[in-house]
Tab-separated table of C-alpha atoms and ligand atoms in Angstrom:
chain	number	residue	atom	x	y	z
A	29	MET	CA	-79.349	99.141	-276.874
A	30	THR	CA	-82.166	97.468	-274.915
A	31	GLU	CA	-82.550	93.738	-275.508
A	32	THR	CA	-86.088	92.389	-275.429
A	33	TYR	CA	-87.448	89.169	-273.980
A	34	GLU	CA	-90.877	87.717	-273.481
A	35	VAL	CA	-90.280	87.308	-269.758
A	36	ILE	CA	-87.666	88.617	-267.336
A	37	VAL	CA	-87.306	86.784	-264.040
A	38	ILE	CA	-85.592	88.879	-261.372
A	39	GLY	CA	-83.950	86.611	-258.819
A	40	GLY	CA	-82.452	83.192	-259.502
A	41	GLY	CA	-83.200	81.274	-256.308
A	42	ALA	CA	-85.606	78.340	-256.142
A	43	ALA	CA	-88.580	80.527	-257.073
A	44	GLY	CA	-86.996	82.317	-260.024
A	45	LEU	CA	-85.277	79.248	-261.481
A	46	SER	CA	-88.466	77.236	-261.247
A	47	ALA	CA	-90.429	79.926	-263.108
A	48	ALA	CA	-87.662	80.056	-265.705
A	49	LEU	CA	-87.699	76.278	-266.199
A	50	VAL	CA	-91.400	76.260	-267.062
A	51	LEU	CA	-91.055	79.286	-269.307
A	52	GLY	CA	-88.036	77.858	-271.127
A	53	ARG	CA	-89.830	74.566	-271.705
A	54	ALA	CA	-92.791	76.570	-273.025
A	55	ARG	CA	-90.400	78.070	-275.577
A	56	ARG	CA	-90.588	81.570	-274.116
A	57	ARG	CA	-87.598	83.834	-274.635
A	58	THR	CA	-86.652	84.280	-270.980
A	59	LEU	CA	-83.905	86.065	-269.072
A	60	VAL	CA	-83.048	85.459	-265.416
A	61	VAL	CA	-81.228	88.288	-263.658
A	62	ASP	CA	-79.646	86.995	-260.466
A	63	ALA	CA	-77.437	88.774	-257.948
A	64	GLY	CA	-76.354	85.367	-256.580
A	65	GLU	CA	-77.057	85.881	-252.864
A	66	PRO	CA	-79.655	83.255	-251.910
A	67	ARG	CA	-81.087	83.489	-248.415
A	68	ASN	CA	-79.963	80.040	-247.261
A	69	ALA	CA	-76.336	80.509	-248.347
A	70	PRO	CA	-75.078	80.321	-244.713
A	71	ALA	CA	-76.454	76.759	-244.353
A	72	ALA	CA	-74.407	73.731	-245.421
A	73	HIS	CA	-77.480	71.623	-246.135
A	74	MET	CA	-81.021	72.170	-247.353
A	75	GLN	CA	-83.626	70.039	-245.582
A	76	GLY	CA	-87.231	69.138	-246.220
A	77	TYR	CA	-87.333	69.231	-250.029
A	78	LEU	CA	-88.636	65.830	-251.030
A	79	THR	CA	-85.942	63.879	-252.976
A	80	ARG	CA	-83.353	66.648	-252.269
A	81	ASP	CA	-83.315	66.455	-248.467
A	82	GLY	CA	-79.791	67.256	-247.237
A	83	MET	CA	-78.495	68.616	-250.559
A	84	PRO	CA	-76.121	71.613	-250.251
A	85	PRO	CA	-78.061	74.752	-251.301
A	86	ALA	CA	-75.354	75.757	-253.781
A	87	GLU	CA	-75.565	72.357	-255.506
A	88	PHE	CA	-79.354	72.631	-255.729
A	89	LEU	CA	-79.135	76.019	-257.438
A	90	ALA	CA	-76.288	74.952	-259.743
A	91	THR	CA	-78.446	72.008	-260.875
A	92	GLY	CA	-81.349	74.384	-261.480
A	93	ARG	CA	-79.163	76.696	-263.565
A	94	GLU	CA	-78.027	73.719	-265.688
A	95	GLU	CA	-81.625	72.674	-266.208
A	96	ILE	CA	-82.842	76.092	-267.414
A	97	ALA	CA	-79.847	76.409	-269.751
A	98	ARG	CA	-81.020	73.250	-271.580
A	99	TYR	CA	-84.095	75.162	-272.751
A	100	GLY	CA	-82.276	78.253	-273.920
A	101	VAL	CA	-83.033	80.437	-270.883
A	102	GLU	CA	-80.343	83.070	-270.413
A	103	LEU	CA	-79.037	83.856	-266.946
A	104	VAL	CA	-76.999	86.914	-266.122
A	105	ARG	CA	-75.209	87.499	-262.811
A	106	ASP	CA	-76.249	91.099	-262.155
A	107	HIS	CA	-78.437	93.216	-259.918
A	108	ALA	CA	-81.689	94.732	-261.195
A	109	VAL	CA	-81.614	98.266	-259.816
A	110	ASP	CA	-84.533	99.918	-261.560
A	111	VAL	CA	-87.696	99.104	-263.459
A	112	THR	CA	-90.187	101.233	-265.331
A	113	GLY	CA	-93.862	100.795	-266.152
A	114	ASP	CA	-93.085	99.345	-269.595
A	115	PHE	CA	-90.972	96.643	-267.863
A	116	THR	CA	-87.608	98.055	-268.861
A	117	VAL	CA	-85.178	96.780	-266.253
A	118	THR	CA	-81.873	98.513	-265.587
A	119	LEU	CA	-79.064	96.340	-264.278
A	120	ALA	CA	-76.191	97.498	-262.061
A	121	SER	CA	-73.812	96.911	-264.965
A	122	GLY	CA	-75.714	99.556	-266.946
A	123	ARG	CA	-77.358	97.059	-269.302
A	124	THR	CA	-81.082	97.548	-269.945
A	125	VAL	CA	-83.477	94.759	-270.831
A	126	GLN	CA	-87.187	94.789	-271.504
A	127	ALA	CA	-89.950	92.199	-271.461
A	128	ARG	CA	-93.694	91.712	-271.808
A	129	ARG	CA	-94.025	90.071	-268.385
A	130	LEU	CA	-92.000	90.132	-265.166
A	131	VAL	CA	-91.504	87.647	-262.357
A	132	VAL	CA	-90.093	89.197	-259.192
A	133	ALA	CA	-88.437	86.461	-257.114
A	134	THR	CA	-85.951	88.537	-255.145
A	135	GLY	CA	-86.420	86.818	-251.772
A	136	LEU	CA	-85.854	88.411	-248.388
A	137	LYS	CA	-82.923	89.327	-246.181
A	138	ASP	CA	-82.575	88.279	-242.555
A	139	GLU	CA	-81.621	91.121	-240.243
A	140	LEU	CA	-80.045	89.414	-237.252
A	141	PRO	CA	-80.183	90.645	-233.630
A	142	PRO	CA	-77.020	92.703	-233.003
A	143	VAL	CA	-75.584	90.412	-230.321
A	144	PRO	CA	-71.859	89.656	-230.764
A	145	GLY	CA	-71.429	86.164	-232.206
A	146	VAL	CA	-74.903	85.762	-233.723
A	147	ALA	CA	-74.053	86.803	-237.301
A	148	GLU	CA	-70.830	84.772	-237.341
A	149	ARG	CA	-72.596	81.554	-236.343
A	150	PHE	CA	-75.905	81.971	-238.209
A	151	GLY	CA	-76.831	78.832	-240.157
A	152	ARG	CA	-74.391	76.711	-238.103
A	153	ASP	CA	-75.349	76.536	-234.411
A	154	VAL	CA	-77.334	79.782	-234.373
A	155	LEU	CA	-80.552	78.869	-236.164
A	156	HIS	CA	-83.923	80.373	-236.912
A	157	CYS	CA	-86.116	77.612	-238.286
A	158	PRO	CA	-86.783	74.246	-236.622
A	159	TYR	CA	-88.189	72.813	-239.857
A	160	CYS	CA	-84.845	73.579	-241.567
A	161	HIS	CA	-82.509	72.360	-238.821
A	162	GLY	CA	-84.500	70.954	-235.884
A	163	TRP	CA	-83.982	67.273	-236.688
A	164	GLU	CA	-80.205	67.753	-236.986
A	165	VAL	CA	-79.956	69.252	-233.457
A	166	ARG	CA	-82.692	67.213	-231.782
A	167	ASP	CA	-82.360	66.624	-228.034
A	168	GLN	CA	-79.528	69.140	-227.680
A	169	ALA	CA	-79.530	71.990	-225.137
A	170	PHE	CA	-81.434	74.800	-226.855
A	171	GLY	CA	-81.433	78.489	-226.061
A	172	VAL	CA	-83.923	80.897	-227.622
A	173	LEU	CA	-82.982	84.571	-227.813
A	174	ALA	CA	-86.118	86.672	-227.395
A	175	THR	CA	-86.253	89.907	-229.349
A	176	THR	CA	-90.036	90.373	-229.337
A	177	PRO	CA	-92.849	88.736	-227.349
A	178	LEU	CA	-93.400	86.606	-230.507
A	179	SER	CA	-90.194	84.758	-229.559
A	180	VAL	CA	-92.310	82.856	-227.042
A	181	HIS	CA	-93.915	81.119	-230.020
A	182	GLN	CA	-90.476	80.107	-231.296
A	183	ALA	CA	-89.530	78.697	-227.869
A	184	LEU	CA	-92.747	76.684	-227.805
A	185	MET	CA	-92.214	75.399	-231.352
A	186	VAL	CA	-88.631	74.247	-230.809
A	187	SER	CA	-89.706	72.315	-227.700
A	188	GLN	CA	-90.991	69.728	-230.207
A	189	TRP	CA	-87.327	68.955	-231.011
A	190	SER	CA	-85.772	69.097	-227.510
A	191	LYS	CA	-87.099	68.990	-223.989
A	192	ASP	CA	-84.158	71.140	-222.796
A	193	VAL	CA	-85.138	74.667	-223.855
A	194	THR	CA	-84.209	77.962	-222.157
A	195	LEU	CA	-85.820	81.206	-223.293
A	196	PHE	CA	-83.522	84.201	-222.704
A	197	LEU	CA	-85.805	87.208	-222.434
A	198	HIS	CA	-82.981	89.556	-223.502
A	199	THR	CA	-84.781	92.746	-224.677
A	200	VAL	CA	-88.281	91.544	-223.723
A	201	GLY	CA	-89.650	92.415	-220.291
A	202	ALA	CA	-91.225	89.589	-218.273
A	203	ALA	CA	-94.349	91.767	-218.000
A	204	GLU	CA	-94.730	91.643	-221.808
A	205	LEU	CA	-95.559	87.910	-221.683
A	206	SER	CA	-99.262	87.161	-221.677
A	207	GLY	CA	-100.982	84.766	-219.312
A	208	ASP	CA	-101.267	82.257	-222.184
A	209	ASP	CA	-97.525	82.610	-222.875
A	210	VAL	CA	-96.620	81.832	-219.270
A	211	ARG	CA	-99.040	78.905	-219.106
A	212	ARG	CA	-97.792	77.336	-222.349
A	213	LEU	CA	-94.108	77.859	-221.537
A	214	SER	CA	-94.648	76.098	-218.239
A	215	ALA	CA	-96.566	73.230	-219.878
A	216	ALA	CA	-93.743	72.801	-222.429
A	217	GLY	CA	-91.108	72.796	-219.667
A	218	VAL	CA	-89.331	75.868	-221.132
A	219	ARG	CA	-87.153	77.702	-218.579
A	220	VAL	CA	-87.389	81.486	-218.737
A	221	VAL	CA	-84.311	83.594	-217.919
A	222	PRO	CA	-84.714	87.375	-217.638
A	223	GLY	CA	-81.809	89.715	-218.390
A	224	GLU	CA	-79.999	90.999	-221.441
A	225	VAL	CA	-77.617	88.738	-223.346
A	226	ARG	CA	-74.255	90.459	-223.848
A	227	GLU	CA	-72.582	87.929	-226.157
A	228	LEU	CA	-72.403	84.347	-227.304
A	229	VAL	CA	-69.731	82.126	-225.828
A	230	VAL	CA	-67.785	80.356	-228.584
A	231	GLU	CA	-65.061	77.782	-227.926
A	232	ASN	CA	-63.074	75.908	-230.579
A	233	ASP	CA	-65.382	77.244	-233.276
A	234	ARG	CA	-68.473	75.949	-231.451
A	235	PHE	CA	-71.264	77.859	-229.734
A	236	THR	CA	-71.256	76.736	-226.087
A	237	GLY	CA	-73.532	79.214	-224.336
A	238	VAL	CA	-74.658	82.765	-223.732
A	239	ARG	CA	-73.271	85.382	-221.353
A	240	LEU	CA	-75.634	87.923	-219.835
A	241	THR	CA	-74.675	91.509	-219.062
A	242	ASP	CA	-74.340	90.573	-215.359
A	243	ASP	CA	-71.623	88.051	-216.424
A	244	THR	CA	-73.703	84.951	-215.699
A	245	THR	CA	-73.198	82.319	-218.393
A	246	TYR	CA	-75.581	79.551	-219.402
A	247	ASP	CA	-74.280	76.484	-221.209
A	248	ARG	CA	-76.232	75.766	-224.403
A	249	GLU	CA	-75.439	73.859	-227.617
A	250	VAL	CA	-77.761	75.603	-230.044
A	251	LEU	CA	-79.315	79.075	-230.080
A	252	PHE	CA	-82.532	79.913	-231.934
A	253	VAL	CA	-82.987	83.542	-232.955
A	254	ALA	CA	-85.727	85.391	-234.823
A	255	PRO	CA	-84.210	87.543	-237.584
A	256	ARG	CA	-86.222	90.530	-238.748
A	257	ALA	CA	-87.424	89.695	-242.267
A	258	VAL	CA	-86.653	92.398	-244.815
A	259	PRO	CA	-88.481	91.459	-248.044
A	260	GLN	CA	-86.558	92.568	-251.128
A	261	ASN	CA	-89.592	94.327	-252.550
A	262	GLY	CA	-88.118	97.611	-253.825
A	263	LEU	CA	-88.785	96.779	-257.489
A	264	LEU	CA	-92.399	95.865	-256.738
A	265	GLU	CA	-92.742	99.213	-254.963
A	266	LYS	CA	-91.355	101.026	-258.007
A	267	LEU	CA	-93.889	99.227	-260.181
A	268	GLY	CA	-96.689	100.452	-257.906
A	269	ALA	CA	-97.732	97.074	-256.483
A	270	GLU	CA	-100.154	97.016	-253.576
A	271	PHE	CA	-98.813	95.566	-250.294
A	272	ARG	CA	-100.250	94.044	-247.145
A	273	GLU	CA	-98.513	94.664	-243.822
A	274	THR	CA	-97.705	91.647	-241.643
A	275	PRO	CA	-95.685	91.273	-238.405
A	276	PHE	CA	-92.944	89.906	-240.706
A	277	GLY	CA	-92.798	92.738	-243.256
A	278	ALA	CA	-94.793	94.040	-246.221
A	279	TYR	CA	-95.737	91.511	-248.885
A	280	PRO	CA	-97.499	92.090	-252.211
A	281	VAL	CA	-101.200	91.449	-252.615
A	282	LEU	CA	-101.467	88.477	-255.017
A	283	ASP	CA	-104.044	86.264	-256.646
A	284	GLU	CA	-103.752	82.482	-256.362
A	285	THR	CA	-101.282	82.341	-259.287
A	286	GLY	CA	-98.885	84.883	-257.775
A	287	ARG	CA	-100.096	87.762	-259.959
A	288	THR	CA	-99.583	91.144	-258.262
A	289	THR	CA	-101.977	94.087	-258.555
A	290	VAL	CA	-99.768	95.396	-261.400
A	291	PRO	CA	-100.929	93.767	-264.664
A	292	GLY	CA	-98.128	91.644	-266.125
A	293	VAL	CA	-96.111	91.295	-262.889
A	294	TRP	CA	-95.941	88.122	-260.797
A	295	ALA	CA	-94.138	87.452	-257.505
A	296	ALA	CA	-92.912	84.130	-256.102
A	297	GLY	CA	-90.869	82.825	-253.188
A	298	ASN	CA	-89.874	84.703	-250.051
A	299	VAL	CA	-90.618	88.107	-251.574
A	300	MET	CA	-94.294	87.131	-251.449
A	301	GLY	CA	-94.278	85.430	-248.067
A	302	PHE	CA	-92.047	85.046	-245.035
A	303	GLY	CA	-92.894	81.370	-244.563
A	304	GLU	CA	-92.034	80.161	-248.066
A	305	GLN	CA	-89.590	77.260	-247.737
A	306	VAL	CA	-87.564	76.156	-250.759
A	307	VAL	CA	-90.196	73.679	-251.918
A	308	ASN	CA	-92.954	76.331	-251.676
A	309	ALA	CA	-90.786	78.887	-253.466
A	310	ALA	CA	-90.179	76.444	-256.315
A	311	ALA	CA	-93.899	75.661	-256.490
A	312	GLY	CA	-94.802	79.369	-256.574
A	313	GLY	CA	-92.311	79.996	-259.354
A	314	TYR	CA	-93.702	77.100	-261.357
A	315	ARG	CA	-97.267	78.380	-260.965
A	316	ALA	CA	-96.266	81.898	-262.007
A	317	GLY	CA	-94.325	80.641	-265.039
A	318	ALA	CA	-97.159	78.440	-266.272
A	319	THR	CA	-99.732	81.212	-265.785
A	320	ILE	CA	-97.593	83.722	-267.654
A	321	ASN	CA	-97.217	81.353	-270.591
A	322	GLY	CA	-100.999	80.964	-270.875
A	323	ASP	CA	-101.508	84.698	-270.424
A	324	LEU	CA	-99.079	85.533	-273.251
A	325	LEU	CA	-100.633	82.933	-275.539
A	326	MET	CA	-104.205	84.176	-275.032
A	327	THR	CA	-103.130	87.807	-275.373
A	328	ASP	CA	-101.465	87.060	-278.698
A	329	LEU	CA	-104.387	84.972	-279.976
A	330	ASP	CA	-106.833	87.708	-279.039
A	331	THR	CA	-104.717	90.310	-280.783
A	332	ALA	CA	-104.401	88.142	-283.925
A	333	SER	CA	-108.102	87.288	-284.075
A	334	ARG	CA	-109.159	90.913	-283.757
A	335	VAL	CA	-107.010	92.106	-286.694
B	209	LIG	C1	-79.819	79.831	-242.675
B	209	LIG	C2	-81.036	79.397	-243.453
B	209	LIG	C3	-81.274	78.064	-243.676
B	209	LIG	C4	-82.393	77.651	-244.384
B	209	LIG	N1	-82.591	76.312	-244.541
B	209	LIG	C5	-83.669	75.900	-245.243
B	209	LIG	C6	-83.906	74.483	-245.409
B	209	LIG	O1	-83.160	73.630	-244.904
B	209	LIG	N2	-84.999	74.117	-246.125
B	209	LIG	C7	-85.862	75.029	-246.682
B	209	LIG	O2	-86.814	74.628	-247.343
B	209	LIG	N3	-85.653	76.361	-246.522
B	209	LIG	C8	-84.586	76.810	-245.828
B	209	LIG	N4	-84.373	78.145	-245.665
B	209	LIG	C9	-85.310	79.103	-246.337
B	209	LIG	C10	-84.835	79.307	-247.782
B	209	LIG	O3	-83.649	80.055	-247.764
B	209	LIG	C11	-85.914	80.030	-248.595
B	209	LIG	O4	-87.106	79.262	-248.548
B	209	LIG	C12	-85.520	80.159	-250.079
B	209	LIG	O5	-84.245	80.710	-250.200
B	209	LIG	C13	-86.557	81.019	-250.829
B	209	LIG	O6	-86.212	81.043	-252.194
B	209	LIG	P1	-86.369	82.359	-253.065
B	209	LIG	O7	-86.100	81.937	-254.467
B	209	LIG	O8	-87.637	83.036	-252.755
B	209	LIG	O9	-85.231	83.365	-252.524
B	209	LIG	P2	-83.657	83.244	-252.523
B	209	LIG	O10	-83.225	81.836	-252.443
B	209	LIG	O11	-83.172	84.154	-251.453
B	209	LIG	O12	-83.230	83.796	-253.949
B	209	LIG	C14	-83.429	85.147	-254.294
B	209	LIG	C15	-82.366	85.505	-255.310
B	209	LIG	O13	-82.689	86.783	-255.855
B	209	LIG	C16	-81.514	87.550	-255.921
B	209	LIG	N5	-81.882	88.977	-255.942
B	209	LIG	C17	-82.418	89.725	-254.953
B	209	LIG	N6	-82.625	90.987	-255.381
B	209	LIG	C18	-82.193	91.026	-256.663
B	209	LIG	C19	-82.149	92.040	-257.647
B	209	LIG	N7	-82.607	93.276	-257.393
B	209	LIG	N8	-81.623	91.749	-258.853
B	209	LIG	C20	-81.187	90.497	-259.127
B	209	LIG	N9	-81.227	89.488	-258.237
B	209	LIG	C21	-81.724	89.755	-257.023
B	209	LIG	C22	-80.729	87.135	-254.691
B	209	LIG	O14	-79.370	87.496	-254.807
B	209	LIG	C23	-80.979	85.623	-254.697
B	209	LIG	O15	-80.029	84.944	-255.492
B	209	LIG	C24	-83.293	78.602	-244.924
B	209	LIG	C25	-83.055	79.971	-244.697
B	209	LIG	C26	-81.950	80.366	-243.966
B	209	LIG	C27	-81.729	81.828	-243.704
């Protein structure tokens, strides 16, 4: 038995919950399907969201779930594993649900460099985003683990938060740095250390430095890494959405409301862009939800007036 809704939102992070809030308040029969694995789960605090700065991510999402429930939006903890062209969504539990419009807000996964210690400490003293954590670790001894020549940009950016920055070239050859890279690193006072990092040094549950394969260790208090972004876009692919390739993964082609190239399907949050912070994800979800409500209304009015 397939239950029907006006809108199904796949993903219940900031983007999906925000879309659902607008849709619920617009009296749309809405279902949120959420696997419950938000990207920022490893972090104890969420920064930079005006009026919620410092709030634990889990508390933020729990508040959002309470808010959508007030307007009759249903939320199911499940994984959407398949979708067809008529917007029938199959969940891992075997349940099928169908809707007139879809919001895909499935986020992205961070694939971390396979250096021992990085995964264990990610979100604590191994960080990726200075806007998320830079203020909290300001003026500490930073390391930056290079995994591509683009890591130079990260080293330059974090120098805004500390003047003690060491870039470990790790898998990047010194010859891969451009003349501009070398000039800017020097101007920012960033030290550059060639050689592969073997492991992180951790003492008393604190990151204290990195050890290279030649056994040299460098004392550091914080390590910035650049995870490979893996957008969770499999459902959009199944629906036949068009994508654009970026250095940070493939993201759907959208109009300014978040509408994909598949009529009736919107995307919001990190699945539509690597740089979407929580506040942007919530804004994108809101925009998608409001646009869908208007789209449904006009579609129904047009249908009724043509009869
Ligand atoms: C360690 C860390 C710290 C961060 N700190 C900050 C910060 O301080 N401030 C800030 O603004 N940003 C921060 N970010 C970025 C923040 O995580 C993202 O901006 C935000 O999570 C994007 O929201 P979203 O709704 O797009 O995705 P998510 O929050 O990742 O939510 C997506 C949801 O969709 C679910 N989902 C995925 N696929 C399916 C499926 N097939 N079926 C059902 N559900 C599915 C997931 O389980 C998840 O619950 C941080 C990121 C990391 C990694």
